Amino acid sequence: MANQAWGAPRLSGPQPVAKPELVAADAQSGPLIRTGHNRFADSFFYILVLACGICVLALVAIIVYELTSKSAPTWHAFGWKFFFQSDWDPVNDHYGALPFVYGTIVSSVLSLLIAVPLAIGVAVFITEMSPPWLRGPLAFTTELLAAIPSVIYGLWAIFVLVPLLRLYVQPWLARYFGWTGLFEGPPFGIGMLAAGIILAIMVVPIISAITREVMTAVPQQQREAVLALGATRWEMIRTGVLRNARAGIMGGVILGLGRALGETMAVTMVIGNRPEIAKSLFAPGYTMASVLANEFSEASGDLYLSALVEVGLALFLVTIIVNIIAQFLVWTVTRGTPARGHA
Amino acid sequence: MGVGIQVEKLNAWFGKTQALRDINITMAANHCTAVIGPSGCGKSTFVRCINRMHETIPEAHASGRVRIGELDVYNGTSATSIRRRIGMVFQKPNPFPTMSIYDNVAAGLKLNGFRDRKQLDEIVERSLKLSALWEEVKDTLKKKSGASLSGGQQQRLCIARALAVQPEVLLMDEPCSALDPISTGKIEELIFQLKERFTIVIVTHNMQQASRVAEFTGFFLLGELIEFDKTEKIFTTPSDKRTEDYITGRFG
Amino acid sequence: MPDSAALPSTTLPPISLVRRATDSLVTAAAVGAVILVLAPLGAIFGYLVYKGIGSINLAFLTQTPKPVGEIGGGMANAIAGTGLILLIASVAGVPIGIGAGIYLAEYGQNRFGDLVRFTADVLNGVPSIVIGIVAYAIVVLTQKHFSALAGGVALAIMMIPTITRATEEMLLLVPHIVREAAYGLGVSKWRTTLSITLRTATSGVITGIMLAFARVAGETAPLLFTAFGNQFWNWKLNQPTAALSLQIFSYAISPFDEWHRQAWAGALILIVLIVGAVSAVRLAASRGTLKGAN
């Protein structure tokens, strides 16, 4: 029930032409600001940034297209058998990528076996046990590990890690654990074990960072509830935090796996680059990424090149699937905060 | 001089939820009109419909007719052009954080293409004087950032910024709710003086404030305009029972 | 008041030895993990300095590699090459990344925006060697030779998702009322986005760009068959170019001690540049020089 204001209000004051008391004497007439508004500019800007967004989509489309089209010849020649045969023979144009698949899987799994306990240990320490003043520096230093380029890891691995393995670690392993069959053969230093170790070092920061993120996302009330029941600190961490963050930690581990699968330089420099399948971890091996690094620039012949591209396509698909699973798992715990990219 | 505002059959929605129903109101030129009501009654929405800020929220829209003087707000020119004729002061002071005091006041002009240095200097000075901030900042205009001022000063800065583009109407959405009583007092004094040049609409949840600064008051409830009259009358002898319940504190 | 003597005894047995021992053991294990993880970090930095510092001198920084077997020479062309490739990469990568970030923050709160976001994260996870293959296919195959341009394209593809997400995050940190202030003054959306929103988020966006740089500066794999490497100076876009990371790699796997020595020096330079950039960025972020992000 709106009323008209008592005493008819003046609807139109003097029109806003010149306002001498507010503007200098030689002001232009008309409103101070030209009221024309360029609608075209708004649309143009929108289309411009939209195009940039579409670029991102286009890039992935281009990647998929190039990988599939350039690998087609090999696919037609070998089909699925490409991944199950083990003879990689460029001379006779016969290609079986099984050794690379094997090497990739073994090196990645080995690295996770080493990295996961370490990463979770570090994360637990930083989040739950560390004195507050130490937290920041520790977190910073572990992230610094992630910033080191792969080639520098490889350099260090060749000249420091490999001799260490050759002279001390491998003989020791062979003596006490040789019966497992995993530590047989001449201790070159170079080989699957070295690759697994250097990969582990590279993958720890990622798993640790995600684990820390999901652990801090667990609300304080959960911790307090367990403590109030009279639990020790470790029991509180185990039931109040780790249990709740399980999915996220798994996501972090899988993200680490994704990184390990695609890791190229450091692995290439220490794995020995021999396309063989062997049980012993002392033996040299080859990964999908390494064969690409070593042979791609010299590949002659269409089938050779296309075989390598097919290896690349397989690597691409596997890492994408792994990363999607990982991000989904992390998302379920942190609920929507974007999963950060590496480094 | 200000111009009057005439609102006819204004309806507003947030997606499917209707926030304003059939608002009809005429607000006098060179007077201050207060808009009061409990939380969620639509008073902020109403004021934001006058300068079409309501549309900036995704899936929000409005219908009806709003005229400012001879200008039809919803038919004809674009929302952006309308907003250049209307000044708005928000609940929380929002000076542009990366700009100096001078640049803040001049922002509305500069961003719309106004370039004359000498005129800008004069307009900035006049606007800061109008908002009673000039004496406090005149020595540090370009050195200090807008965000380094106190809350009350920031709000006066925002008022100066709104005035610099020389609007005819000034909309204020609870301008003092984030400020201390002394700053609030200064701004209320300001409104008193600004009334002579502008038409002011002020949203407030503070009824004493409404009675201090506004000649006319509109009471909103659940998206409807329940009563609109001289402030004196609303607060002493309201016609509607709901108005009476609100001002005596029975709810809200 | 109940007689306290009549209340049943409520003292519990002390926490079992096993539980306390487990707790201490786990604490020790966690500390052990930290030491085991930090040790390689210390070792790597230590060796880099120990082995590399002696070899960094003016000659190293200004000369090109000498032929195999000769002592001396440097990595000047590799350092310059990295700079050239990064420059090419940023010409395409930075604008597209910022543009996509603006789209996501200001216009992308919808299904299509989610798709772009998801794709950017997917792109982030693609192994760098695969991106090298794609750059090879697009640029090297068409031009019929290796080139700095191809290397730049590969690195640009890697930079874009990082810059996009960082820009989006920083823009979303700008409070909405700052945008509203601009709208209220009658400023159009595109002008508001550029002059107000982006300007407020500037330091954060620059942080994101620098982090993207730091990440790709050390990349070797995508350059192996795009930029390919070069023993001499090269400033042309369509010729193979040396890069610091490539040089380190080829020297490290070579059989020559002289080249090994130089690999350490090159690695030290690379790590100083990268870690320096990352630390500077973190320092600026924690000191709160991100204006407007409150």
JSON list of C-alpha atoms in Angstrom, two decimals, chain A residues 33 37-38 41-42 45-46 48-57 59-60 62-64 66-67 70 117-119 121-122 124-126 129 138-145 147-153 155-156 158-160 198 201 204 230-235 237-238 258 261-265 268-269 289 292-294 296-297 299 305 308-309 311-313 315-316 319-320 323-324 327 338-343, chain C residues 15 19-20 22-23 26-27 29-34 36-38 40-41 43-45 47-48 51 95-100 102-103 107 112 115-116 118-131 133-134 136-138 141 146 157 160 162 164-165 169 185 188-191 193-194 211 214-215 218-221 224-225 228 245 248-249 251-253 260 263-264 267-268 270-271 274-275 278-279 282:
[
{"chain": "A", "resi": 33, "resn": "ILE", "atom": "CA", "xyz": [30.85, 12.09, -18.97]},
{"chain": "A", "resi": 37, "resn": "HIS", "atom": "CA", "xyz": [28.75, 3.27, -23.94]},
{"chain": "A", "resi": 38, "resn": "ASN", "atom": "CA", "xyz": [30.59, 0.99, -26.26]},
{"chain": "A", "resi": 41, "resn": "ALA", "atom": "CA", "xyz": [33.99, -3.44, -26.56]},
{"chain": "A", "resi": 42, "resn": "ASP", "atom": "CA", "xyz": [32.40, -5.65, -23.91]},
{"chain": "A", "resi": 45, "resn": "PHE", "atom": "CA", "xyz": [36.66, -8.63, -24.77]},
{"chain": "A", "resi": 46, "resn": "TYR", "atom": "CA", "xyz": [34.45, -11.57, -23.90]},
{"chain": "A", "resi": 48, "resn": "LEU", "atom": "CA", "xyz": [38.89, -12.65, -26.75]},
{"chain": "A", "resi": 49, "resn": "VAL", "atom": "CA", "xyz": [39.13, -14.33, -23.36]},
{"chain": "A", "resi": 50, "resn": "LEU", "atom": "CA", "xyz": [36.73, -17.05, -24.43]},
{"chain": "A", "resi": 51, "resn": "ALA", "atom": "CA", "xyz": [39.07, -17.79, -27.31]},
{"chain": "A", "resi": 52, "resn": "CYS", "atom": "CA", "xyz": [41.91, -18.20, -24.83]},
{"chain": "A", "resi": 53, "resn": "GLY", "atom": "CA", "xyz": [39.82, -20.66, -22.87]},
{"chain": "A", "resi": 54, "resn": "ILE", "atom": "CA", "xyz": [39.02, -22.58, -26.03]},
{"chain": "A", "resi": 55, "resn": "CYS", "atom": "CA", "xyz": [42.75, -22.64, -26.77]},
{"chain": "A", "resi": 56, "resn": "VAL", "atom": "CA", "xyz": [43.24, -24.80, -23.70]},
{"chain": "A", "resi": 57, "resn": "LEU", "atom": "CA", "xyz": [40.69, -27.26, -25.01]},
{"chain": "A", "resi": 59, "resn": "LEU", "atom": "CA", "xyz": [45.64, -27.94, -27.13]},
{"chain": "A", "resi": 60, "resn": "VAL", "atom": "CA", "xyz": [44.47, -31.20, -25.65]},
{"chain": "A", "resi": 62, "resn": "ILE", "atom": "CA", "xyz": [45.70, -31.30, -30.89]},
{"chain": "A", "resi": 63, "resn": "ILE", "atom": "CA", "xyz": [47.74, -33.55, -28.63]},
{"chain": "A", "resi": 64, "resn": "VAL", "atom": "CA", "xyz": [45.29, -36.39, -29.01]},
{"chain": "A", "resi": 66, "resn": "GLU", "atom": "CA", "xyz": [48.76, -35.78, -33.40]},
{"chain": "A", "resi": 67, "resn": "LEU", "atom": "CA", "xyz": [49.49, -38.76, -31.21]},
{"chain": "A", "resi": 70, "resn": "LYS", "atom": "CA", "xyz": [51.17, -40.31, -36.21]},
{"chain": "A", "resi": 117, "resn": "PRO", "atom": "CA", "xyz": [56.05, -44.33, 3.77]},
{"chain": "A", "resi": 118, "resn": "LEU", "atom": "CA", "xyz": [58.62, -41.55, 3.69]},
{"chain": "A", "resi": 119, "resn": "ALA", "atom": "CA", "xyz": [56.21, -38.96, 2.35]},
{"chain": "A", "resi": 121, "resn": "GLY", "atom": "CA", "xyz": [56.03, -39.83, 7.60]},
{"chain": "A", "resi": 122, "resn": "VAL", "atom": "CA", "xyz": [57.19, -36.36, 6.64]},
{"chain": "A", "resi": 124, "resn": "VAL", "atom": "CA", "xyz": [52.63, -36.54, 9.68]},
{"chain": "A", "resi": 125, "resn": "PHE", "atom": "CA", "xyz": [55.65, -34.96, 11.28]},
{"chain": "A", "resi": 126, "resn": "ILE", "atom": "CA", "xyz": [55.08, -31.55, 9.77]},
{"chain": "A", "resi": 129, "resn": "MET", "atom": "CA", "xyz": [54.39, -33.38, 15.55]},
{"chain": "A", "resi": 138, "resn": "LEU", "atom": "CA", "xyz": [60.30, -27.80, 6.68]},
{"chain": "A", "resi": 139, "resn": "ALA", "atom": "CA", "xyz": [57.39, -27.36, 4.32]},
{"chain": "A", "resi": 140, "resn": "PHE", "atom": "CA", "xyz": [59.41, -24.96, 2.25]},
{"chain": "A", "resi": 141, "resn": "THR", "atom": "CA", "xyz": [62.37, -27.32, 2.01]},
{"chain": "A", "resi": 142, "resn": "THR", "atom": "CA", "xyz": [60.27, -30.28, 0.90]},
{"chain": "A", "resi": 143, "resn": "GLU", "atom": "CA", "xyz": [58.71, -28.11, -1.77]},
{"chain": "A", "resi": 144, "resn": "LEU", "atom": "CA", "xyz": [62.19, -27.06, -2.82]},
{"chain": "A", "resi": 145, "resn": "LEU", "atom": "CA", "xyz": [62.79, -30.70, -3.67]},
{"chain": "A", "resi": 147, "resn": "ALA", "atom": "CA", "xyz": [61.59, -27.43, -7.86]},
{"chain": "A", "resi": 148, "resn": "ILE", "atom": "CA", "xyz": [64.80, -29.24, -8.76]},
{"chain": "A", "resi": 149, "resn": "PRO", "atom": "CA", "xyz": [64.81, -30.09, -12.46]},
{"chain": "A", "resi": 150, "resn": "SER", "atom": "CA", "xyz": [64.88, -33.72, -13.48]},
{"chain": "A", "resi": 151, "resn": "VAL", "atom": "CA", "xyz": [68.18, -33.42, -15.31]},
{"chain": "A", "resi": 152, "resn": "ILE", "atom": "CA", "xyz": [69.92, -32.25, -12.15]},
{"chain": "A", "resi": 153, "resn": "TYR", "atom": "CA", "xyz": [68.52, -35.20, -10.24]},
{"chain": "A", "resi": 155, "resn": "LEU", "atom": "CA", "xyz": [73.32, -35.68, -12.86]},
{"chain": "A", "resi": 156, "resn": "TRP", "atom": "CA", "xyz": [73.55, -36.23, -9.14]},
{"chain": "A", "resi": 158, "resn": "ILE", "atom": "CA", "xyz": [74.97, -40.71, -12.07]},
{"chain": "A", "resi": 159, "resn": "PHE", "atom": "CA", "xyz": [77.92, -39.37, -10.08]},
{"chain": "A", "resi": 160, "resn": "VAL", "atom": "CA", "xyz": [76.82, -39.81, -6.49]},
{"chain": "A", "resi": 198, "resn": "ILE", "atom": "CA", "xyz": [65.86, -41.50, -7.73]},
{"chain": "A", "resi": 201, "resn": "ILE", "atom": "CA", "xyz": [63.19, -38.92, -4.15]},
{"chain": "A", "resi": 204, "resn": "VAL", "atom": "CA", "xyz": [58.10, -37.65, -2.24]},
{"chain": "A", "resi": 230, "resn": "GLY", "atom": "CA", "xyz": [42.38, -41.00, 26.16]},
{"chain": "A", "resi": 231, "resn": "ALA", "atom": "CA", "xyz": [44.36, -41.89, 23.06]},
{"chain": "A", "resi": 232, "resn": "THR", "atom": "CA", "xyz": [48.08, -41.45, 22.60]},
{"chain": "A", "resi": 233, "resn": "ARG", "atom": "CA", "xyz": [49.23, -39.02, 19.96]},
{"chain": "A", "resi": 234, "resn": "TRP", "atom": "CA", "xyz": [49.91, -41.69, 17.41]},
{"chain": "A", "resi": 235, "resn": "GLU", "atom": "CA", "xyz": [46.51, -43.28, 18.02]},
{"chain": "A", "resi": 237, "resn": "ILE", "atom": "CA", "xyz": [46.74, -39.39, 14.27]},
{"chain": "A", "resi": 238, "resn": "ARG", "atom": "CA", "xyz": [45.85, -42.86, 13.10]},
{"chain": "A", "resi": 258, "resn": "GLY", "atom": "CA", "xyz": [51.34, -40.24, -12.39]},
{"chain": "A", "resi": 261, "resn": "LEU", "atom": "CA", "xyz": [55.19, -42.77, -14.90]},
{"chain": "A", "resi": 262, "resn": "GLY", "atom": "CA", "xyz": [56.02, -39.74, -17.00]},
{"chain": "A", "resi": 263, "resn": "GLU", "atom": "CA", "xyz": [59.39, -38.93, -15.49]},
{"chain": "A", "resi": 264, "resn": "THR", "atom": "CA", "xyz": [62.02, -38.97, -18.18]},
{"chain": "A", "resi": 265, "resn": "MET", "atom": "CA", "xyz": [65.45, -37.47, -17.71]},
{"chain": "A", "resi": 268, "resn": "THR", "atom": "CA", "xyz": [67.06, -42.24, -18.57]},
{"chain": "A", "resi": 269, "resn": "MET", "atom": "CA", "xyz": [70.35, -41.29, -17.04]},
{"chain": "A", "resi": 289, "resn": "ALA", "atom": "CA", "xyz": [59.68, -42.25, -21.43]},
{"chain": "A", "resi": 292, "resn": "LEU", "atom": "CA", "xyz": [61.41, -41.75, -26.37]},
{"chain": "A", "resi": 293, "resn": "ALA", "atom": "CA", "xyz": [64.17, -39.58, -24.97]},
{"chain": "A", "resi": 294, "resn": "ASN", "atom": "CA", "xyz": [66.93, -41.73, -26.41]},
{"chain": "A", "resi": 296, "resn": "PHE", "atom": "CA", "xyz": [63.16, -40.23, -30.98]},
{"chain": "A", "resi": 297, "resn": "SER", "atom": "CA", "xyz": [65.54, -37.70, -32.46]},
{"chain": "A", "resi": 299, "resn": "ALA", "atom": "CA", "xyz": [64.40, -42.41, -35.57]},
{"chain": "A", "resi": 305, "resn": "LEU", "atom": "CA", "xyz": [58.86, -43.10, -35.71]},
{"chain": "A", "resi": 308, "resn": "LEU", "atom": "CA", "xyz": [57.74, -44.41, -30.83]},
{"chain": "A", "resi": 309, "resn": "VAL", "atom": "CA", "xyz": [54.72, -42.14, -31.14]},
{"chain": "A", "resi": 311, "resn": "VAL", "atom": "CA", "xyz": [54.61, -45.51, -27.04]},
{"chain": "A", "resi": 312, "resn": "GLY", "atom": "CA", "xyz": [54.05, -41.82, -26.39]},
{"chain": "A", "resi": 313, "resn": "LEU", "atom": "CA", "xyz": [50.31, -42.20, -26.94]},
{"chain": "A", "resi": 315, "resn": "LEU", "atom": "CA", "xyz": [52.10, -43.02, -21.92]},
{"chain": "A", "resi": 316, "resn": "PHE", "atom": "CA", "xyz": [49.76, -40.08, -22.48]},
{"chain": "A", "resi": 319, "resn": "THR", "atom": "CA", "xyz": [49.07, -40.72, -17.17]},
{"chain": "A", "resi": 320, "resn": "ILE", "atom": "CA", "xyz": [45.81, -38.92, -17.93]},
{"chain": "A", "resi": 323, "resn": "ASN", "atom": "CA", "xyz": [45.82, -38.16, -12.87]},
{"chain": "A", "resi": 324, "resn": "ILE", "atom": "CA", "xyz": [42.06, -37.97, -13.24]},
{"chain": "A", "resi": 327, "resn": "GLN", "atom": "CA", "xyz": [42.38, -35.54, -8.63]},
{"chain": "A", "resi": 338, "resn": "PRO", "atom": "CA", "xyz": [41.57, -26.82, -6.98]},
{"chain": "A", "resi": 339, "resn": "ALA", "atom": "CA", "xyz": [44.26, -29.51, -6.95]},
{"chain": "A", "resi": 340, "resn": "ARG", "atom": "CA", "xyz": [47.48, -27.65, -7.50]},
{"chain": "A", "resi": 341, "resn": "GLY", "atom": "CA", "xyz": [49.74, -28.44, -10.40]},
{"chain": "A", "resi": 342, "resn": "HIS", "atom": "CA", "xyz": [53.21, -29.79, -9.74]},
{"chain": "A", "resi": 343, "resn": "ALA", "atom": "CA", "xyz": [55.95, -27.54, -8.38]},
{"chain": "C", "resi": 15, "resn": "ILE", "atom": "CA", "xyz": [48.31, -46.60, 29.53]},
{"chain": "C", "resi": 19, "resn": "ARG", "atom": "CA", "xyz": [50.84, -48.27, 23.43]},
{"chain": "C", "resi": 20, "resn": "ARG", "atom": "CA", "xyz": [53.36, -45.82, 24.79]},
{"chain": "C", "resi": 22, "resn": "THR", "atom": "CA", "xyz": [54.33, -47.58, 19.78]},
{"chain": "C", "resi": 23, "resn": "ASP", "atom": "CA", "xyz": [53.76, -43.86, 20.13]},
{"chain": "C", "resi": 26, "resn": "VAL", "atom": "CA", "xyz": [56.17, -43.81, 15.45]},
{"chain": "C", "resi": 27, "resn": "THR", "atom": "CA", "xyz": [57.50, -40.41, 16.45]},
{"chain": "C", "resi": 29, "resn": "ALA", "atom": "CA", "xyz": [60.00, -43.11, 12.52]},
{"chain": "C", "resi": 30, "resn": "ALA", "atom": "CA", "xyz": [58.50, -39.81, 11.45]},
{"chain": "C", "resi": 31, "resn": "VAL", "atom": "CA", "xyz": [61.64, -37.95, 12.42]},
{"chain": "C", "resi": 32, "resn": "GLY", "atom": "CA", "xyz": [63.63, -40.58, 10.57]},
{"chain": "C", "resi": 33, "resn": "ALA", "atom": "CA", "xyz": [61.52, -40.03, 7.49]},
{"chain": "C", "resi": 34, "resn": "VAL", "atom": "CA", "xyz": [62.17, -36.31, 7.61]},
{"chain": "C", "resi": 36, "resn": "LEU", "atom": "CA", "xyz": [65.85, -39.45, 5.05]},
{"chain": "C", "resi": 37, "resn": "VAL", "atom": "CA", "xyz": [64.00, -37.02, 2.81]},
{"chain": "C", "resi": 38, "resn": "LEU", "atom": "CA", "xyz": [66.07, -33.97, 3.62]},
{"chain": "C", "resi": 40, "resn": "PRO", "atom": "CA", "xyz": [69.29, -36.16, -0.51]},
{"chain": "C", "resi": 41, "resn": "LEU", "atom": "CA", "xyz": [68.24, -32.52, -0.73]},
{"chain": "C", "resi": 43, "resn": "ALA", "atom": "CA", "xyz": [73.44, -33.89, -0.65]},
{"chain": "C", "resi": 44, "resn": "ILE", "atom": "CA", "xyz": [72.30, -32.58, -4.01]},
{"chain": "C", "resi": 45, "resn": "PHE", "atom": "CA", "xyz": [72.79, -28.95, -3.12]},
{"chain": "C", "resi": 47, "resn": "TYR", "atom": "CA", "xyz": [77.46, -31.61, -4.39]},
{"chain": "C", "resi": 48, "resn": "LEU", "atom": "CA", "xyz": [76.27, -28.95, -6.80]},
{"chain": "C", "resi": 51, "resn": "LYS", "atom": "CA", "xyz": [81.59, -29.75, -7.70]},
{"chain": "C", "resi": 95, "resn": "PRO", "atom": "CA", "xyz": [48.82, -13.95, -22.96]},
{"chain": "C", "resi": 96, "resn": "ILE", "atom": "CA", "xyz": [46.83, -17.13, -23.60]},
{"chain": "C", "resi": 97, "resn": "GLY", "atom": "CA", "xyz": [47.30, -18.26, -20.02]},
{"chain": "C", "resi": 98, "resn": "ILE", "atom": "CA", "xyz": [46.19, -14.92, -18.57]},
{"chain": "C", "resi": 99, "resn": "GLY", "atom": "CA", "xyz": [43.30, -14.69, -21.03]},
{"chain": "C", "resi": 100, "resn": "ALA", "atom": "CA", "xyz": [42.06, -18.15, -20.12]},
{"chain": "C", "resi": 102, "resn": "ILE", "atom": "CA", "xyz": [40.39, -14.13, -16.89]},
{"chain": "C", "resi": 103, "resn": "TYR", "atom": "CA", "xyz": [37.74, -16.14, -18.71]},
{"chain": "C", "resi": 107, "resn": "TYR", "atom": "CA", "xyz": [32.87, -15.44, -17.10]},
{"chain": "C", "resi": 112, "resn": "PHE", "atom": "CA", "xyz": [31.86, -24.81, -20.04]},
{"chain": "C", "resi": 115, "resn": "LEU", "atom": "CA", "xyz": [35.35, -28.14, -18.71]},
{"chain": "C", "resi": 116, "resn": "VAL", "atom": "CA", "xyz": [38.15, -25.67, -19.35]},
{"chain": "C", "resi": 118, "resn": "PHE", "atom": "CA", "xyz": [39.33, -29.71, -15.89]},
{"chain": "C", "resi": 119, "resn": "THR", "atom": "CA", "xyz": [41.20, -29.69, -19.20]},
{"chain": "C", "resi": 120, "resn": "ALA", "atom": "CA", "xyz": [43.81, -27.31, -17.82]},
{"chain": "C", "resi": 121, "resn": "ASP", "atom": "CA", "xyz": [44.45, -29.68, -14.94]},
{"chain": "C", "resi": 122, "resn": "VAL", "atom": "CA", "xyz": [44.67, -32.60, -17.36]},
{"chain": "C", "resi": 123, "resn": "LEU", "atom": "CA", "xyz": [47.14, -30.68, -19.51]},
{"chain": "C", "resi": 124, "resn": "ASN", "atom": "CA", "xyz": [49.22, -30.02, -16.42]},
{"chain": "C", "resi": 125, "resn": "GLY", "atom": "CA", "xyz": [49.70, -33.73, -15.89]},
{"chain": "C", "resi": 126, "resn": "VAL", "atom": "CA", "xyz": [50.81, -34.67, -19.41]},
{"chain": "C", "resi": 127, "resn": "PRO", "atom": "CA", "xyz": [54.42, -35.89, -19.34]},
{"chain": "C", "resi": 128, "resn": "SER", "atom": "CA", "xyz": [56.74, -33.30, -20.81]},
{"chain": "C", "resi": 129, "resn": "ILE", "atom": "CA", "xyz": [58.25, -35.74, -23.27]},
{"chain": "C", "resi": 130, "resn": "VAL", "atom": "CA", "xyz": [54.83, -36.31, -24.81]},
{"chain": "C", "resi": 131, "resn": "ILE", "atom": "CA", "xyz": [54.44, -32.58, -25.26]},
{"chain": "C", "resi": 133, "resn": "ILE", "atom": "CA", "xyz": [56.46, -35.22, -29.40]},
{"chain": "C", "resi": 134, "resn": "VAL", "atom": "CA", "xyz": [53.47, -33.03, -30.20]},
{"chain": "C", "resi": 136, "resn": "TYR", "atom": "CA", "xyz": [57.83, -32.06, -32.95]},
{"chain": "C", "resi": 137, "resn": "ALA", "atom": "CA", "xyz": [54.84, -33.12, -34.99]},
{"chain": "C", "resi": 138, "resn": "ILE", "atom": "CA", "xyz": [53.45, -29.62, -35.35]},
{"chain": "C", "resi": 141, "resn": "LEU", "atom": "CA", "xyz": [57.88, -31.98, -39.20]},
{"chain": "C", "resi": 146, "resn": "PHE", "atom": "CA", "xyz": [64.80, -28.60, -35.39]},
{"chain": "C", "resi": 157, "resn": "ILE", "atom": "CA", "xyz": [52.09, -25.60, -24.03]},
{"chain": "C", "resi": 160, "resn": "ILE", "atom": "CA", "xyz": [49.65, -22.30, -20.22]},
{"chain": "C", "resi": 162, "resn": "THR", "atom": "CA", "xyz": [49.96, -23.25, -14.78]},
{"chain": "C", "resi": 164, "resn": "THR", "atom": "CA", "xyz": [45.75, -20.10, -16.30]},
{"chain": "C", "resi": 165, "resn": "ARG", "atom": "CA", "xyz": [45.01, -21.63, -12.92]},
{"chain": "C", "resi": 169, "resn": "GLU", "atom": "CA", "xyz": [42.95, -18.08, -8.38]},
{"chain": "C", "resi": 185, "resn": "LEU", "atom": "CA", "xyz": [30.64, 4.19, -11.20]},
{"chain": "C", "resi": 188, "resn": "SER", "atom": "CA", "xyz": [32.00, -1.26, -18.36]},
{"chain": "C", "resi": 189, "resn": "LYS", "atom": "CA", "xyz": [32.83, -4.86, -17.56]},
{"chain": "C", "resi": 190, "resn": "TRP", "atom": "CA", "xyz": [35.89, -5.16, -19.77]},
{"chain": "C", "resi": 191, "resn": "ARG", "atom": "CA", "xyz": [37.36, -1.98, -18.38]},
{"chain": "C", "resi": 193, "resn": "THR", "atom": "CA", "xyz": [38.26, -6.47, -15.41]},
{"chain": "C", "resi": 194, "resn": "LEU", "atom": "CA", "xyz": [41.45, -5.00, -16.84]},
{"chain": "C", "resi": 211, "resn": "LEU", "atom": "CA", "xyz": [56.51, -20.07, -11.05]},
{"chain": "C", "resi": 214, "resn": "ALA", "atom": "CA", "xyz": [60.81, -21.68, -12.99]},
{"chain": "C", "resi": 215, "resn": "ARG", "atom": "CA", "xyz": [59.12, -24.93, -13.83]},
{"chain": "C", "resi": 218, "resn": "GLY", "atom": "CA", "xyz": [64.71, -26.69, -16.15]},
{"chain": "C", "resi": 219, "resn": "GLU", "atom": "CA", "xyz": [62.84, -28.91, -18.58]},
{"chain": "C", "resi": 220, "resn": "THR", "atom": "CA", "xyz": [64.97, -31.08, -20.81]},
{"chain": "C", "resi": 221, "resn": "ALA", "atom": "CA", "xyz": [62.72, -33.75, -22.29]},
{"chain": "C", "resi": 224, "resn": "LEU", "atom": "CA", "xyz": [65.39, -33.07, -26.92]},
{"chain": "C", "resi": 225, "resn": "PHE", "atom": "CA", "xyz": [63.83, -33.20, -30.34]},
{"chain": "C", "resi": 228, "resn": "PHE", "atom": "CA", "xyz": [67.75, -30.15, -30.19]},
{"chain": "C", "resi": 245, "resn": "SER", "atom": "CA", "xyz": [69.26, -28.21, -19.48]},
{"chain": "C", "resi": 248, "resn": "ILE", "atom": "CA", "xyz": [73.87, -30.48, -18.86]},
{"chain": "C", "resi": 249, "resn": "PHE", "atom": "CA", "xyz": [72.26, -33.68, -20.07]},
{"chain": "C", "resi": 251, "resn": "TYR", "atom": "CA", "xyz": [77.65, -33.49, -20.97]},
{"chain": "C", "resi": 252, "resn": "ALA", "atom": "CA", "xyz": [76.56, -35.69, -18.08]},
{"chain": "C", "resi": 253, "resn": "ILE", "atom": "CA", "xyz": [76.10, -38.80, -20.18]},
{"chain": "C", "resi": 260, "resn": "HIS", "atom": "CA", "xyz": [81.37, -33.74, -16.50]},
{"chain": "C", "resi": 263, "resn": "ALA", "atom": "CA", "xyz": [77.90, -30.23, -16.35]},
{"chain": "C", "resi": 264, "resn": "TRP", "atom": "CA", "xyz": [78.14, -29.61, -12.61]},
{"chain": "C", "resi": 267, "resn": "ALA", "atom": "CA", "xyz": [73.68, -27.41, -13.10]},
{"chain": "C", "resi": 268, "resn": "LEU", "atom": "CA", "xyz": [74.70, -25.05, -10.33]},
{"chain": "C", "resi": 270, "resn": "LEU", "atom": "CA", "xyz": [70.46, -23.58, -13.39]},
{"chain": "C", "resi": 271, "resn": "ILE", "atom": "CA", "xyz": [69.53, -24.45, -9.83]},
{"chain": "C", "resi": 274, "resn": "ILE", "atom": "CA", "xyz": [65.32, -21.64, -10.43]},
{"chain": "C", "resi": 275, "resn": "VAL", "atom": "CA", "xyz": [65.53, -21.81, -6.67]},
{"chain": "C", "resi": 278, "resn": "VAL", "atom": "CA", "xyz": [60.91, -19.80, -6.41]},
{"chain": "C", "resi": 279, "resn": "SER", "atom": "CA", "xyz": [62.25, -18.45, -3.12]},
{"chain": "C", "resi": 282, "resn": "ARG", "atom": "CA", "xyz": [57.48, -17.41, -1.82]}
]
